[in-house]
Amino acid sequence: MVEKLQKDILSLQGFRVPAEGQRISFGLGAIENAFPNRIFPTGAIHELLSDTRENAAATTGFVAGLLGSIMQKGGICLWISNKRTLFPPALKFFGIEPDKIIFIDVQNEKDLLWMVEEALKCQALSAVVGELKEISLTESRRLQLAVEQSRVTGFLHRFNPKNTHTIASVARWKISQLPSETEKGMPGVGFSRWHVELLKVRNGEPGSWKLQWSAGRFEHVIRYKVTKPEPDLMNIA
C-alpha cells in the first residue's frame, strides 16, 4: 500500500514509470540515478539556466543530445524562441534530422509563452523547447498541467533571467562549457564537453558531472586537461 502511494505521488509530480518497451535510453548513466525510479523524466518540464552566451550554446548542445534520444523513434519537436542562434544543420551531429524540428520565431515573450503552452498540449509532438527569460510560478504550473495530459516533454531554456525563483518543473539544470579535447594525433575541433549540474530535482539527488558527446552518445569524462575552449558547433551561424 505504501509503495503504491509513493508511486502515485511521484506520478503526480511528473515521475511516471514508462510502460514496458516505452522507456527511452538517454545513456546518461549516473545522472539518471539522481532521479526517482532512476529514470530520466519525460512527459514533464525541465528548466535550464544559462548565464553567458557560451554556456547558452553548451545548453543548446546538451538539449539537442536529449532530443536525439526522445526523437529516435520519429516524432516532431517545436523549438520556439525570439532570438534564435541555433544552426539547424548542426543537429545532425546529435542524430536529429533538421526537418524534424519546426522553428518558430516570436517577437515578444508573452506570445512565446502562449505558444509554448499550446504546443505542450499537442500529443502529436515528442518535445517542445522554449527559449525564454521570465516565467512565473503560476505560468509554469499551466505548462506542467499541459504535459501531464499530453505526455510531451518540455525544455525551458532561460538565458539570464532576472528572477530565478522556483517554478513548476521536475528538474532545474545548469550546463557550462568545458574545453574540448581532440583525439591524439588528430587535428580540428574535439568533442563537445559540458559541466552538467542538476541543481534541483523533486525527490531526487542533485549533483554535477562532466559529459561529452562522442560517437552519437553521451559519455562521462573522468579526466580532462584545461585548454583554450574550442567553438561550440551549436553556436556557429
Short mmCIF file of N, CA and C in Angstrom, two decimals, residues 7 12 18 25 36-37 46 73 82 88 116-117 139 144 155 160 168 202 214 229:
data_model
loop_
_atom_site.label_atom_id
_atom_site.label_comp_id
_atom_site.label_asym_id
_atom_site.label_seq_id
_atom_site.Cartn_x
_atom_site.Cartn_y
_atom_site.Cartn_z
N LYS A 7 4.35 5.63 -5.52
CA LYS A 7 4.34 5.67 -6.98
C LYS A 7 3.29 6.66 -7.48
N LEU A 12 2.15 12.00 -9.93
CA LEU A 12 1.53 13.33 -9.92
C LEU A 12 2.58 14.43 -10.05
N PRO A 18 7.64 4.52 -17.33
CA PRO A 18 7.15 4.21 -18.68
C PRO A 18 6.66 2.77 -18.78
N SER A 25 16.20 5.29 -23.73
CA SER A 25 17.57 5.19 -23.23
C SER A 25 18.31 6.47 -23.59
N PRO A 36 14.07 10.02 -9.17
CA PRO A 36 13.24 8.94 -8.63
C PRO A 36 13.04 7.85 -9.67
N ASN A 37 13.03 6.61 -9.24
CA ASN A 37 12.91 5.43 -10.12
C ASN A 37 14.13 5.25 -11.02
N HIS A 46 11.39 20.48 -17.88
CA HIS A 46 12.76 20.67 -17.39
C HIS A 46 13.15 22.13 -17.59
N LYS A 73 12.59 7.37 -32.33
CA LYS A 73 11.57 6.58 -33.00
C LYS A 73 10.66 7.45 -33.86
N ASN A 82 12.73 33.84 -29.48
CA ASN A 82 12.64 35.16 -30.11
C ASN A 82 14.00 35.68 -30.56
N PRO A 88 20.71 25.01 -37.58
CA PRO A 88 19.98 23.74 -37.74
C PRO A 88 20.79 22.57 -38.29
N VAL A 116 4.31 28.19 -26.36
CA VAL A 116 4.88 27.03 -25.67
C VAL A 116 3.78 26.23 -24.98
N GLU A 117 2.87 26.94 -24.30
CA GLU A 117 1.78 26.25 -23.61
C GLU A 117 0.89 25.49 -24.59
N GLU A 139 2.37 30.58 -14.22
CA GLU A 139 2.52 30.25 -15.64
C GLU A 139 3.15 28.88 -15.83
N GLN A 144 2.98 22.65 -16.69
CA GLN A 144 3.05 21.32 -16.08
C GLN A 144 1.73 20.58 -16.23
N PHE A 155 11.29 21.56 -22.52
CA PHE A 155 12.56 22.11 -22.06
C PHE A 155 12.46 23.63 -22.11
N ASN A 160 19.89 34.25 -18.73
CA ASN A 160 20.00 35.42 -17.87
C ASN A 160 18.65 35.94 -17.35
N ALA A 168 7.36 25.37 -11.53
CA ALA A 168 6.83 24.01 -11.56
C ALA A 168 7.55 23.19 -12.63
N ARG A 202 12.97 17.08 -7.83
CA ARG A 202 11.99 16.64 -6.84
C ARG A 202 12.28 15.21 -6.40
N SER A 214 30.13 11.91 -27.91
CA SER A 214 31.08 11.18 -28.74
C SER A 214 30.40 9.98 -29.37
N PRO A 229 39.11 26.95 -24.88
CA PRO A 229 37.85 26.38 -25.40
C PRO A 229 37.75 26.51 -26.90
#
